[in-house]
Structure formats: structure tokens, C-alpha cells
XYZ file of C-alpha atoms in Angstrom:
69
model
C 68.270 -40.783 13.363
C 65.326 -38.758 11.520
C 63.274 -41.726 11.802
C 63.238 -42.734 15.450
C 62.556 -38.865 16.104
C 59.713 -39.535 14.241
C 58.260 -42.754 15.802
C 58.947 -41.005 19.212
C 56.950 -38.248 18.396
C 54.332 -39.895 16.846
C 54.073 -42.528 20.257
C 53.505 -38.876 22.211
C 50.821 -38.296 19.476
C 49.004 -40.913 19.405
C 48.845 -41.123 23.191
C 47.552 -37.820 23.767
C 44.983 -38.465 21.159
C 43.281 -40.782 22.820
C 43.730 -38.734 26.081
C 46.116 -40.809 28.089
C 49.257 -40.124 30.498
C 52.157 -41.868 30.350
C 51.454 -43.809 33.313
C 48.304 -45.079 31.629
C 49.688 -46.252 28.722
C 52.888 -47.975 30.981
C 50.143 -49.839 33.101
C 48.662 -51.189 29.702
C 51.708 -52.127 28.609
C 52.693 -53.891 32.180
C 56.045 -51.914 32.658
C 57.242 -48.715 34.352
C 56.119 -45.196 33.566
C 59.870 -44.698 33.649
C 60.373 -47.202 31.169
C 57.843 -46.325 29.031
C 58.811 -42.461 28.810
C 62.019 -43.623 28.228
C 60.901 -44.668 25.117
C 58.811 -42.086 24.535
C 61.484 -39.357 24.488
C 63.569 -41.787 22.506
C 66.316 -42.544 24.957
C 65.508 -46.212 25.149
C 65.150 -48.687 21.677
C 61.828 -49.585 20.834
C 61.995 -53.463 18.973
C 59.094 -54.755 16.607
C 57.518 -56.472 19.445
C 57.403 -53.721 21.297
C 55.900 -51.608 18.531
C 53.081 -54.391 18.107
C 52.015 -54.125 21.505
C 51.568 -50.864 21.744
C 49.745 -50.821 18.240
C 47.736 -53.440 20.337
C 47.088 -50.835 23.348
C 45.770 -48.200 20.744
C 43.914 -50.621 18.783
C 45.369 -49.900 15.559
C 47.637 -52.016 13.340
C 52.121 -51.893 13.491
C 51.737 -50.456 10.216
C 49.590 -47.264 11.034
C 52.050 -46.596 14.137
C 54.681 -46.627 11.799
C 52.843 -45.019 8.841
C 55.008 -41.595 7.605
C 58.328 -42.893 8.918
């Protein structure tokens, strides 16, 4: 699915961006570093909950994570 290619790749985006490993981003998140790459390379389903808290970790609105989809 085109789309959920995207969103992955914009998740590794966005992370980098502000400079952080996976790990980092898993601890703010309060799960796995497993778990979270797992949704990073897109092997895993990311719900809108999900999406909103990690929105929340970047400080940025759902709608900008999911901007271009």
C-alpha cells in the first residue's frame, strides 16, 4: 500500500529531523525499540491513536504527520 510506505518513511523522517534514534523515540513512546522499528519499517500497523501520540512526541499535530499521504 503506497500510502503506508509513505507514513513509514515519513515516521523515519521526522525522527531523524529532530535528531533522535529509534530507541529514543520508543522510550517516549513507553514501548520497545523493537516495537517501535517495527513500525517504522512498516511491518507492524500503526492505528490513529498511535499516530496521535507520536504527533504528541514530535510536538506537531496528527494532521502534519500525515500531511502528503
Amino acid at each position: 500500500d503506497g500510502m503506508v510506505q509513505r507514513l513509514v518513511k515519513r515516521l523515519k523522517q521526522i525522527r531523524l529531523e529532530h535528531g533522535w534514534t529509534e530507541k529514543e523515540v520508543a522510550q517516549k513512546l513507553n514501548m520497545t525499540t523493537k516495537r517501535y522499528m517495527s513500525y517504522e519499517l512498516g511491518t507492524r500497523d500503526l492505528d490513529f491513536l498511535l499516530i496521535c501520540s507520536i504527533a504528541e512526541v514530535y510536538d506537531i499535530l496528527p494532521s502534519e504527520l500525515l500531511k502528503g499521504l
